[in-house]
XYZ file of C-alpha atoms in Angstrom:
425
model
C -61.874 83.165 -43.956
C -60.639 79.852 -45.311
C -60.289 76.713 -43.061
C -57.101 74.747 -43.340
C -57.054 70.909 -43.096
C -54.949 68.915 -40.642
C -53.063 65.770 -41.855
C -54.483 63.929 -38.818
C -58.057 64.611 -39.945
C -59.969 63.094 -42.858
C -59.797 64.939 -46.096
C -62.693 66.961 -47.607
C -65.689 65.088 -48.742
C -65.437 62.457 -45.936
C -68.224 61.899 -43.456
C -66.725 62.651 -40.114
C -69.194 60.432 -38.402
C -68.316 57.265 -40.553
C -65.799 54.790 -39.198
C -62.422 54.598 -40.892
C -61.972 52.140 -43.642
C -59.825 49.112 -42.433
C -56.615 48.336 -44.260
C -56.448 44.968 -46.021
C -54.620 42.212 -43.946
C -51.523 41.032 -45.822
C -51.579 37.569 -44.064
C -53.767 35.132 -45.896
C -56.232 33.205 -43.918
C -55.169 29.737 -42.771
C -55.871 26.929 -45.284
C -56.706 29.307 -48.012
C -53.806 31.245 -49.666
C -50.771 29.982 -47.517
C -47.767 28.648 -49.492
C -47.909 24.797 -49.454
C -44.057 24.614 -48.900
C -44.292 26.796 -45.881
C -46.955 24.437 -44.444
C -44.718 21.413 -45.043
C -41.769 23.171 -43.343
C -43.819 23.910 -40.320
C -44.949 20.291 -39.966
C -41.352 19.080 -40.233
C -40.342 21.463 -37.472
C -43.047 20.164 -35.218
C -42.116 16.529 -35.922
C -38.434 17.167 -35.251
C -39.149 18.873 -31.890
C -41.355 15.914 -30.835
C -38.592 13.423 -31.754
C -36.007 15.409 -29.786
C -38.277 15.423 -26.723
C -38.688 11.650 -26.970
C -34.923 11.140 -27.314
C -34.235 13.168 -24.197
C -36.863 11.264 -22.208
C -35.385 7.851 -23.323
C -31.872 8.923 -22.424
C -33.010 9.945 -18.893
C -34.694 6.586 -18.367
C -31.606 4.610 -19.579
C -29.293 6.634 -17.223
C -31.663 5.976 -14.237
C -31.822 2.298 -15.089
C -27.996 1.673 -15.384
C -26.832 4.017 -12.679
C -29.648 4.062 -10.221
C -30.218 6.539 -7.567
C -27.322 5.127 -5.447
C -24.471 5.207 -7.926
C -22.060 7.304 -9.920
C -21.362 7.036 -13.541
C -17.728 7.968 -13.026
C -17.976 11.452 -14.530
C -16.002 12.912 -11.579
C -18.793 15.137 -10.196
C -17.728 16.142 -6.684
C -21.013 17.958 -5.732
C -22.683 17.234 -2.448
C -24.434 13.879 -2.505
C -22.176 12.425 -5.194
C -20.529 9.079 -4.279
C -17.269 10.171 -5.886
C -17.520 13.486 -3.960
C -18.078 11.585 -0.629
C -14.994 9.392 -1.479
C -12.907 12.457 -2.433
C -13.687 14.256 0.908
C -12.912 11.106 2.902
C -9.574 10.750 1.190
C -8.702 14.449 1.901
C -9.451 13.751 5.575
C -7.007 10.758 5.533
C -4.212 12.318 3.491
C -2.527 14.227 6.367
C -3.418 11.848 9.195
C -0.449 11.301 11.520
C -1.038 7.556 11.784
C -3.815 4.943 11.422
C -4.500 1.719 13.342
C -5.525 -1.259 11.196
C -7.054 -4.558 12.476
C -8.537 -7.286 10.450
C -7.546 -10.220 8.260
C -5.176 -10.643 5.347
C -4.554 -13.494 2.966
C -1.006 -14.957 3.228
C 0.521 -16.788 0.359
C 1.374 -20.399 1.321
C -0.177 -20.034 4.824
C -0.899 -23.210 6.714
C -4.451 -24.412 6.013
C -5.093 -21.574 3.558
C -6.464 -19.448 6.382
C -6.143 -15.690 6.640
C -3.761 -14.061 9.121
C -4.948 -11.716 11.822
C -3.403 -8.215 11.378
C -2.841 -5.549 14.087
C -0.846 -2.713 12.623
C -0.160 1.077 13.205
C 1.117 2.765 10.075
C 2.298 6.359 10.131
C 2.055 9.004 7.426
C 5.581 8.479 6.257
C 5.017 4.746 6.093
C 6.751 3.569 9.323
C 4.764 0.579 10.594
C 4.725 -1.510 13.746
C 2.510 -4.445 14.798
C 1.820 -8.091 14.533
C 0.665 -10.831 12.136
C -0.817 -13.989 13.501
C -2.306 -17.194 12.073
C -5.351 -18.432 14.096
C -4.388 -20.129 17.259
C -0.679 -19.739 16.499
C 2.049 -17.391 17.972
C 2.398 -13.954 16.473
C 5.121 -12.557 14.378
C 6.402 -8.992 15.071
C 6.236 -6.730 12.164
C 8.429 -3.599 11.477
C 8.167 -1.621 8.237
C 10.296 1.366 7.202
C 11.433 2.950 3.888
C 9.427 0.425 1.824
C 10.918 -2.557 3.583
C 9.121 -5.068 5.825
C 10.675 -7.224 8.578
C 9.267 -10.125 10.479
C 10.380 -11.859 13.640
C 8.918 -14.995 15.181
C 9.554 -18.405 16.731
C 9.641 -21.710 14.833
C 5.951 -22.335 15.340
C 5.003 -18.912 14.049
C 7.081 -19.401 10.854
C 5.699 -22.807 10.288
C 2.102 -21.409 10.388
C 3.131 -19.173 7.372
C 4.062 -22.290 5.397
C 7.780 -22.046 6.134
C 8.245 -25.401 7.811
C 11.523 -26.338 6.109
C 13.138 -23.021 6.919
C 11.423 -22.296 10.255
C 14.419 -23.157 12.412
C 16.734 -20.975 10.413
C 14.216 -18.056 10.270
C 13.519 -18.164 13.961
C 17.317 -17.290 14.638
C 17.091 -13.756 13.163
C 14.403 -11.363 12.004
C 13.834 -11.619 8.212
C 13.379 -8.963 5.604
C 10.285 -10.123 3.496
C 9.765 -8.975 -0.046
C 6.387 -8.291 -1.662
C 5.216 -11.573 -3.133
C 6.737 -13.656 -0.374
C 3.632 -13.577 1.975
C 1.550 -10.621 0.615
C 1.419 -9.017 -2.825
C 2.530 -5.484 -1.785
C 4.627 -3.946 0.993
C 2.171 -3.429 3.816
C 3.531 -0.271 5.233
C 3.788 1.430 1.847
C 0.275 0.407 0.884
C -1.428 1.370 4.115
C 0.347 4.665 4.801
C -2.341 7.384 5.019
C -1.383 9.150 1.850
C -1.450 5.909 -0.121
C -4.720 4.877 1.471
C -6.211 8.327 0.553
C -5.317 7.762 -3.116
C -7.018 4.289 -2.957
C -10.155 5.754 -1.350
C -10.364 8.603 -3.922
C -10.073 5.999 -6.685
C -7.474 8.059 -8.491
C -6.326 5.110 -10.543
C -9.815 4.472 -11.942
C -11.291 7.977 -12.471
C -14.014 6.808 -14.889
C -15.057 3.658 -13.013
C -18.667 3.378 -11.902
C -19.233 3.663 -8.161
C -21.993 1.619 -6.517
C -23.297 2.523 -2.985
C -24.669 -0.362 -0.921
C -26.963 -0.552 2.098
C -25.343 0.272 5.581
C -23.584 -2.418 7.370
C -22.567 -2.812 11.090
C -18.895 -2.224 11.995
C -18.287 -2.538 15.626
C -20.895 -0.415 17.479
C -21.981 1.652 14.599
C -22.838 1.439 10.926
C -21.012 2.513 7.735
C -22.076 2.653 4.036
C -20.079 0.556 1.482
C -18.905 2.288 -1.687
C -17.748 -0.262 -4.289
C -15.454 0.910 -7.060
C -13.642 -1.499 -9.404
C -12.824 -4.492 -7.079
C -12.343 -2.401 -3.815
C -14.951 -1.572 -1.280
C -14.680 1.506 0.978
C -17.005 1.674 3.911
C -17.723 5.249 5.080
C -19.016 6.119 8.432
C -22.451 7.633 8.701
C -21.077 10.272 11.044
C -19.537 13.193 9.199
C -16.465 15.112 10.383
C -16.174 18.683 8.985
C -18.201 17.611 5.979
C -16.275 14.460 5.369
C -16.997 10.810 6.343
C -14.274 8.785 7.950
C -13.214 5.489 6.380
C -14.218 2.669 8.834
C -13.276 -0.286 6.708
C -11.562 -1.122 3.402
C -11.758 -4.449 1.494
C -9.097 -4.923 -1.066
C -9.610 -6.914 -4.356
C -10.712 -10.345 -4.018
C -11.086 -10.022 -0.258
C -7.310 -10.384 -0.029
C -7.468 -8.050 2.973
C -10.507 -6.714 5.092
C -9.203 -4.044 7.478
C -10.929 -1.854 10.039
C -9.514 1.513 10.502
C -9.210 3.742 13.544
C -7.767 7.188 13.987
C -5.252 7.690 16.711
C -5.191 10.304 19.480
C -2.190 12.505 19.878
C -1.086 10.470 22.855
C -1.331 7.228 20.881
C 0.696 8.800 18.006
C 3.488 9.874 20.427
C 3.472 6.407 22.026
C 3.845 4.741 18.519
C 6.844 7.034 17.621
C 8.643 6.070 20.858
C 7.846 2.341 20.401
C 8.892 2.359 16.754
C 12.334 3.735 17.397
C 12.887 1.289 20.300
C 12.082 -1.640 17.944
C 14.537 -0.653 15.201
C 17.470 -2.746 16.608
C 15.320 -5.717 15.678
C 16.078 -5.094 12.094
C 19.798 -4.610 12.437
C 20.562 -8.320 12.333
C 17.738 -9.146 9.918
C 18.560 -11.626 7.086
C 17.213 -11.939 3.631
C 15.588 -15.410 3.043
C 16.295 -15.127 -0.676
C 20.031 -15.377 0.119
C 21.838 -18.553 0.938
C 25.328 -18.584 2.355
C 27.384 -21.731 2.228
C 30.950 -22.493 3.585
C 33.410 -25.139 2.506
C 36.517 -26.015 4.498
C 39.382 -26.135 2.160
C 41.436 -28.558 4.101
C 40.805 -31.067 6.873
C 42.693 -29.828 9.836
C 41.471 -32.410 12.297
C 44.878 -33.978 12.272
C 48.162 -32.698 13.819
C 49.223 -29.030 13.407
C 52.253 -27.225 14.713
C 52.725 -27.460 18.427
C 51.362 -24.033 19.222
C 49.455 -22.798 16.155
C 47.263 -23.949 13.206
C 45.763 -22.019 10.206
C 42.343 -22.847 8.913
C 40.888 -21.739 5.551
C 37.276 -21.822 4.257
C 35.447 -20.662 1.106
C 32.225 -18.610 1.550
C 29.789 -18.586 -1.341
C 26.701 -16.459 -1.722
C 23.652 -17.666 -3.707
C 20.489 -15.797 -4.713
C 17.477 -17.973 -4.509
C 15.120 -15.566 -6.398
C 14.895 -14.914 -10.085
C 18.003 -13.709 -11.910
C 16.001 -10.775 -13.258
C 15.384 -9.417 -9.813
C 17.424 -6.127 -9.163
C 18.738 -7.619 -5.958
C 20.201 -10.716 -7.786
C 23.384 -8.819 -8.348
C 23.446 -6.619 -5.282
C 26.359 -7.266 -2.850
C 25.223 -9.159 0.310
C 26.685 -8.283 3.733
C 28.112 -11.526 5.243
C 29.289 -11.766 8.718
C 31.739 -14.488 9.835
C 33.313 -15.728 13.040
C 35.777 -18.507 13.605
C 36.015 -20.854 16.623
C 39.144 -23.104 17.115
C 40.068 -25.476 19.821
C 43.039 -27.772 20.474
C 42.332 -31.083 22.213
C 38.908 -29.742 23.042
C 40.018 -26.562 24.721
C 39.315 -23.210 23.022
C 42.354 -21.381 21.805
C 43.092 -17.682 21.003
C 42.307 -16.579 17.448
C 43.720 -13.618 15.449
C 41.574 -10.422 15.090
C 40.968 -11.217 11.379
C 39.000 -14.334 12.408
C 35.712 -12.409 12.704
C 34.170 -9.583 10.708
C 31.948 -8.677 7.812
C 32.361 -8.427 4.037
C 30.262 -7.833 0.899
C 29.923 -10.688 -1.533
C 27.873 -10.610 -4.692
C 25.520 -13.484 -5.403
C 27.264 -16.219 -7.415
C 30.722 -15.173 -6.132
C 32.976 -16.595 -3.425
C 35.526 -15.369 -0.899
C 38.304 -17.368 0.921
C 38.774 -16.671 4.568
C 41.503 -17.910 6.883
C 42.071 -17.922 10.539
C 45.075 -18.784 12.834
C 44.481 -20.293 16.259
C 47.286 -20.299 18.728
C 47.295 -22.723 21.644
C 49.457 -22.901 24.809
C 52.817 -24.606 24.771
C 52.662 -28.364 25.014
C 53.977 -30.114 28.013
C 57.236 -32.056 28.257
C 57.339 -35.018 26.009
C 54.569 -33.895 23.757
C 55.249 -32.227 20.314
C 51.725 -32.051 18.753
C 48.109 -31.252 19.644
C 44.896 -31.829 17.675
C 43.141 -28.660 16.423
C 39.666 -28.342 15.258
C 38.151 -25.235 13.474
C 34.693 -24.136 12.583
C 33.454 -20.963 10.813
C 29.980 -19.530 11.381
C 28.564 -17.229 8.755
C 25.264 -15.314 8.320
C 24.063 -12.985 5.708
C 22.595 -9.596 6.564
C 19.748 -7.738 4.860
C 21.278 -4.507 5.760
C 24.856 -3.134 5.784
C 25.760 -1.173 8.901
C 25.654 1.976 6.771
C 22.119 1.205 5.618
C 21.067 0.426 9.069
C 22.433 3.720 10.409
C 20.473 5.562 7.587
C 17.197 3.941 8.574
C 17.717 4.969 12.225
C 18.218 8.525 11.181
C 15.188 8.322 8.897
C 13.069 7.079 11.746
C 14.045 10.118 13.788
C 13.190 12.476 11.002
C 9.877 10.708 10.339
C 8.964 11.059 14.038
C 9.412 14.854 13.728
C 7.216 14.899 10.619
C 4.416 12.960 12.397
C 4.562 15.296 15.440
C 4.023 18.361 13.075
C 0.920 16.872 11.406
C -2.476 18.059 12.885
C -4.758 15.616 14.629
C -7.718 14.345 12.674
C -10.818 16.457 13.469
C -13.229 14.715 15.906
C -16.897 14.369 15.257
């Protein structure tokens, strides 16, 4: 019987007790037969890896040095703990606020003594505003803002404190519509409306600007943390509301305004809406200080007229005191007029056309006439001495514009009522 051999067993002639012969190792021993080029490539790879690690370490040190642990490089990271993220959440909290209450100081152009005015304003979400401006130790001026327009009303002393000594007597007669640049650089109500404030807090206009976080400061009976971005500082309360921090104070560029901010209760919001609409008649007779209206009697009627009647004529001219490039420089101005005529010192009846209102463009004139009729003269007298005077005043708003603002205020009141209250802490 012949034995077959298995391919898994050693062939004939092999000693089954001897260990198998090892196969030769194809990898040369280090330092002996390795290719010199391969060794050089390996060394270069190690050097490049080491250089890369050093660069990464240097970059991290530089970022820490310039940004610090309490700053934001402006990358827009909104994760928790990011200064920009904190500002974004604070802005979201403000955006739909029904109204905000501002108190603080504001620089006034041309103010007496260069002092800042004290501000006390409530500004609603649609930018309706009501409050006061007051120079230190001086009477306050009432403030009303609506539809991007600001109106001030105060006595002579109040206007003098704003640097308007020459015009104070005239300004004290009527409320005045004040334009941005006259006392403050921007319209207050428009700038401080909650949606506009939210945009400022979120720093939307400077998305790549570095944000620096300072140490907490005391505001009232608590502390807040200042976040400085560009030239504006926003102070966020340490107390969080639904994950967001409320804005306690905002300081505008150059310290032009430093305003503390308070959220209003629903009852306070309702009271504001009622008070605001009750104050609107204040602006109906408001004048524009940039407009000057002059009158010229076209004939001297201090002499004798007809026994029972005399006709007076005057020319009314409108002048714009601002720059000719201003859009309002060619806008028609509402001018009201009213005649008063007497004969021998006794007032006489005047025709219906002796009072009214008309629109006159700046640089243009309008001639107005009025007939005064006196009683019949007594026996033996054939003449009487008539005197006439016309009183004019410009108006910042036409009756149609005023009615539109009244309707707008009613609509805004409904919008405010529909907005949710700010969440409480």
